[in-house]
mmCIF file of C-alpha atoms in Angstrom:
data_model
loop_
_atom_site.group_PDB
_atom_site.id
_atom_site.type_symbol
_atom_site.label_atom_id
_atom_site.label_comp_id
_atom_site.label_asym_id
_atom_site.label_seq_id
_atom_site.Cartn_x
_atom_site.Cartn_y
_atom_site.Cartn_z
ATOM 1 C CA MET A 23 -205.567 104.555 28.734
ATOM 2 C CA LYS A 24 -204.997 101.622 30.928
ATOM 3 C CA GLN A 25 -208.351 101.802 32.807
ATOM 4 C CA LYS A 26 -210.539 102.813 29.975
ATOM 5 C CA TRP A 27 -212.822 99.888 30.777
ATOM 6 C CA MET A 28 -213.631 101.358 34.265
ATOM 7 C CA TRP A 29 -214.738 104.832 32.767
ATOM 8 C CA HIS A 30 -216.964 102.780 30.431
ATOM 9 C CA GLY A 31 -218.394 101.064 33.419
ATOM 10 C CA ILE A 32 -219.051 104.321 35.233
ATOM 11 C CA GLY A 33 -220.722 105.941 32.257
ATOM 12 C CA ALA A 34 -222.901 102.852 31.725
ATOM 13 C CA GLY A 35 -223.879 102.559 35.414
ATOM 14 C CA LEU A 36 -224.885 106.267 35.306
ATOM 15 C CA LEU A 37 -226.919 105.950 32.077
ATOM 16 C CA SER A 38 -228.673 102.614 33.219
ATOM 17 C CA GLY A 39 -229.240 103.888 36.648
ATOM 18 C CA ILE A 40 -230.865 107.016 35.360
ATOM 19 C CA LEU A 41 -233.065 104.893 33.083
ATOM 20 C CA LEU A 42 -234.195 102.552 35.907
ATOM 21 C CA GLY A 43 -235.004 105.565 38.028
ATOM 22 C CA ALA A 44 -237.018 107.154 35.247
ATOM 23 C CA PHE A 45 -238.767 103.966 34.479
ATOM 24 C CA LEU A 46 -239.741 103.221 37.997
ATOM 25 C CA TRP A 47 -240.742 106.930 38.663
ATOM 26 C CA ALA A 48 -242.940 106.744 35.608
ATOM 27 C CA VAL A 49 -244.607 103.529 36.828
ATOM 28 C CA GLU A 50 -245.192 104.952 40.275
ATOM 29 C CA GLU A 51 -246.550 108.222 38.816
ATOM 30 C CA GLN A 52 -248.985 106.349 36.371
ATOM 31 C CA SER A 53 -250.071 103.449 38.571
ATOM 32 C CA GLY A 54 -249.471 104.602 42.128
ATOM 33 C CA ARG A 55 -247.306 101.450 42.790
ATOM 34 C CA ARG A 56 -244.495 102.540 44.980
ATOM 35 C CA VAL A 57 -241.649 101.067 43.124
ATOM 36 C CA TYR A 58 -239.756 104.259 42.848
ATOM 37 C CA THR A 59 -240.124 104.895 46.471
ATOM 38 C CA LEU A 60 -238.636 101.450 47.085
ATOM 39 C CA LEU A 61 -235.577 102.236 44.884
ATOM 40 C CA MET A 62 -234.896 105.503 46.744
ATOM 41 C CA ASN A 63 -235.682 103.905 50.067
ATOM 42 C CA VAL A 64 -232.866 103.824 52.728
ATOM 43 C CA ASP A 65 -235.069 102.900 55.781
ATOM 44 C CA TYR A 66 -233.298 99.552 56.162
ATOM 45 C CA ILE A 67 -229.635 101.074 56.202
ATOM 46 C CA PRO A 68 -228.614 101.760 59.840
ATOM 47 C CA VAL A 69 -227.155 105.268 60.436
ATOM 48 C CA VAL A 70 -228.144 106.398 56.992
ATOM 49 C CA ASN A 71 -231.852 105.869 57.938
ATOM 50 C CA ALA A 72 -231.611 108.401 60.787
ATOM 51 C CA VAL A 73 -231.801 111.400 58.412
ATOM 52 C CA THR A 74 -234.353 112.273 55.945
ATOM 53 C CA TYR A 75 -232.759 113.106 52.597
ATOM 54 C CA PRO A 76 -234.006 115.386 49.821
ATOM 55 C CA ALA A 77 -234.992 113.517 46.656
ATOM 56 C CA PRO A 78 -231.810 114.513 44.711
ATOM 57 C CA VAL A 79 -229.567 112.980 47.438
ATOM 58 C CA GLU A 80 -231.590 109.966 47.477
ATOM 59 C CA PHE A 81 -231.214 109.652 43.686
ATOM 60 C CA LEU A 82 -227.497 110.143 44.149
ATOM 61 C CA PHE A 83 -227.404 107.215 46.541
ATOM 62 C CA HIS A 84 -229.024 105.126 43.921
ATOM 63 C CA LEU A 85 -226.612 106.244 41.238
ATOM 64 C CA VAL A 86 -223.621 105.296 43.438
ATOM 65 C CA VAL A 87 -225.029 101.809 43.917
ATOM 66 C CA SER A 88 -225.684 101.714 40.094
ATOM 67 C CA VAL A 89 -222.187 102.737 39.088
ATOM 68 C CA THR A 90 -220.569 100.445 41.603
ATOM 69 C CA LEU A 91 -222.723 97.429 40.466
ATOM 70 C CA ALA A 92 -221.998 98.325 36.787
ATOM 71 C CA VAL A 93 -218.279 98.479 37.294
ATOM 72 C CA ILE A 94 -218.164 95.136 39.118
ATOM 73 C CA LEU A 95 -220.335 93.383 36.497
ATOM 74 C CA LEU A 96 -218.133 94.832 33.671
ATOM 75 C CA TRP A 97 -214.994 93.395 35.597
ATOM 76 C CA LEU A 98 -216.670 90.029 35.730
ATOM 77 C CA ILE A 99 -217.713 90.297 31.947
ATOM 78 C CA ARG A 100 -214.172 91.013 31.119
ATOM 79 C CA ARG A 101 -212.809 88.199 33.301
ATOM 80 C CA MET A 102 -215.118 85.752 31.770
ATOM 81 C CA ARG A 103 -214.346 87.007 28.242
ATOM 82 C CA MET A 104 -218.024 87.151 27.484
ATOM 83 C CA LEU A 105 -219.222 89.038 24.291
ATOM 84 C CA GLY A 106 -222.395 89.928 22.265
ATOM 85 C CA SER A 107 -225.793 88.716 23.106
ATOM 86 C CA ARG A 108 -224.402 86.473 25.784
ATOM 87 C CA VAL A 109 -223.546 89.576 27.760
ATOM 88 C CA ILE A 110 -227.144 90.935 27.356
ATOM 89 C CA VAL A 111 -228.744 87.685 28.498
ATOM 90 C CA TRP A 112 -226.378 87.240 31.366
ATOM 91 C CA LEU A 113 -226.804 90.951 32.645
ATOM 92 C CA VAL A 114 -230.663 90.799 32.487
ATOM 93 C CA THR A 115 -230.602 87.463 34.269
ATOM 94 C CA VAL A 116 -228.093 88.747 36.989
ATOM 95 C CA ASN A 117 -229.947 92.061 37.549
ATOM 96 C CA THR A 118 -233.417 90.487 37.667
ATOM 97 C CA LEU A 119 -231.984 88.254 40.373
ATOM 98 C CA VAL A 120 -230.581 91.325 42.126
ATOM 99 C CA GLY A 121 -234.237 92.853 41.928
ATOM 100 C CA VAL A 122 -235.556 89.562 43.496
ATOM 101 C CA LEU A 123 -232.992 89.650 46.239
ATOM 102 C CA ILE A 124 -233.671 93.374 47.139
ATOM 103 C CA TRP A 125 -237.529 92.820 47.108
ATOM 104 C CA PRO A 126 -237.693 91.561 50.597
ATOM 105 C CA VAL A 127 -236.515 94.944 52.093
ATOM 106 C CA THR A 128 -239.815 96.165 51.174
ATOM 107 C CA SER A 129 -241.251 94.720 54.295
ATOM 108 C CA LEU A 130 -238.929 96.865 56.399
ATOM 109 C CA SER A 131 -240.586 100.103 55.667
ATOM 110 C CA GLY A 132 -244.267 101.397 55.630
ATOM 111 C CA ARG A 133 -243.612 103.545 52.716
ATOM 112 C CA THR A 134 -242.984 100.913 50.042
ATOM 113 C CA PRO A 135 -245.209 98.202 48.579
ATOM 114 C CA ALA A 136 -246.163 95.165 50.454
ATOM 115 C CA ALA A 137 -243.963 92.183 50.024
ATOM 116 C CA ALA A 138 -246.976 90.193 48.666
ATOM 117 C CA ASP A 139 -247.977 92.980 46.066
ATOM 118 C CA TRP A 140 -247.311 90.953 42.908
ATOM 119 C CA VAL A 141 -247.957 93.667 40.553
ATOM 120 C CA SER A 142 -245.529 95.976 42.062
ATOM 121 C CA LEU A 143 -243.046 92.957 42.203
ATOM 122 C CA ALA A 144 -243.534 92.593 38.409
ATOM 123 C CA TRP A 145 -242.924 96.236 37.816
ATOM 124 C CA TRP A 146 -239.831 96.071 40.045
ATOM 125 C CA LEU A 147 -238.394 93.143 38.145
ATOM 126 C CA ALA A 148 -239.264 94.692 34.882
ATOM 127 C CA GLY A 149 -237.184 97.831 35.821
ATOM 128 C CA HIS A 150 -234.220 95.507 36.989
ATOM 129 C CA ALA A 151 -234.463 93.598 33.734
ATOM 130 C CA LEU A 152 -234.376 96.908 31.772
ATOM 131 C CA TYR A 153 -231.351 97.960 33.688
ATOM 132 C CA GLY A 154 -229.655 94.822 32.880
ATOM 133 C CA ALA A 155 -230.684 95.109 29.140
ATOM 134 C CA VAL A 156 -229.142 98.554 28.880
ATOM 135 C CA LEU A 157 -225.995 97.528 30.585
ATOM 136 C CA GLY A 158 -225.805 94.408 28.370
ATOM 137 C CA TRP A 159 -226.293 96.680 25.191
ATOM 138 C CA LEU A 160 -223.650 99.087 26.392
ATOM 139 C CA PHE A 161 -221.084 96.240 27.346
ATOM 140 C CA ARG A 162 -221.724 93.913 24.506
ATOM 141 C CA LYS A 163 -218.856 94.999 22.115
ATOM 142 C CA GLU A 164 -215.442 93.281 22.400
ATOM 143 C CA GLU A 165 -213.444 96.418 21.780
ATOM 144 C CA GLU A 166 -214.603 97.992 25.060
ATOM 145 C CA TYR A 167 -212.894 95.334 27.096
ATOM 146 C CA GLY A 168 -209.437 94.572 25.604
ATOM 147 C CA ASP A 169 -206.784 96.425 27.274
ATOM 148 C CA GLU A 170 -203.192 95.910 28.648
ATOM 149 C CA ASP A 171 -204.463 94.202 31.841
ATOM 150 C CA TYR A 172 -206.828 91.682 30.099
ATOM 151 C CA PRO A 173 -206.002 91.446 26.255
ATOM 152 C CA LEU A 174 -208.635 89.525 24.269
ATOM 153 C CA ASP A 175 -207.708 86.283 22.597
ATOM 154 C CA ASN A 176 -210.354 86.657 19.861
ATOM 155 C CA ASP A 177 -209.886 83.142 18.356
ATOM 156 C CA ARG A 178 -210.458 81.497 21.934
ATOM 157 C CA ILE A 179 -213.512 83.676 22.512
ATOM 158 C CA ARG A 180 -215.178 83.114 19.034
ATOM 159 C CA SER A 181 -214.643 79.499 19.283
ATOM 160 C CA SER A 182 -216.586 79.265 22.633
ATOM 161 C CA HIS A 183 -219.836 80.515 21.036
#
């Protein structure tokens, strides 16, 4: 199958997105920190914010973003010929940075944590690091990336470690 890698990215995005959502939901339930609410928040998206969506639809929006991001990140990993623990470290770093970049939107809604709520920020970043770690674990094996479009040159990859 020529695009096998893309299906792998879609599945990994679904699994990682579900785990991120479950983690932030549990944090919000146990601590009262509105980090899951922030994950589901669309207050800052014009047109979309004109409607109040049921919780399953909000979660579906989150999963669409998660799958899209996972496929893009897997494409980048394949292009960079990255393998093993380097994939995990890179994805934890990238997704923690994504969490940092998204955090300021919390100031655009009265339903989400204050931008200066450092405890909520720590939980938010922990969730995004977890998302990156799960993606990294799922993307770490070389046999998931080689196909007709991007065949792996294993000698070149191994010598770059």
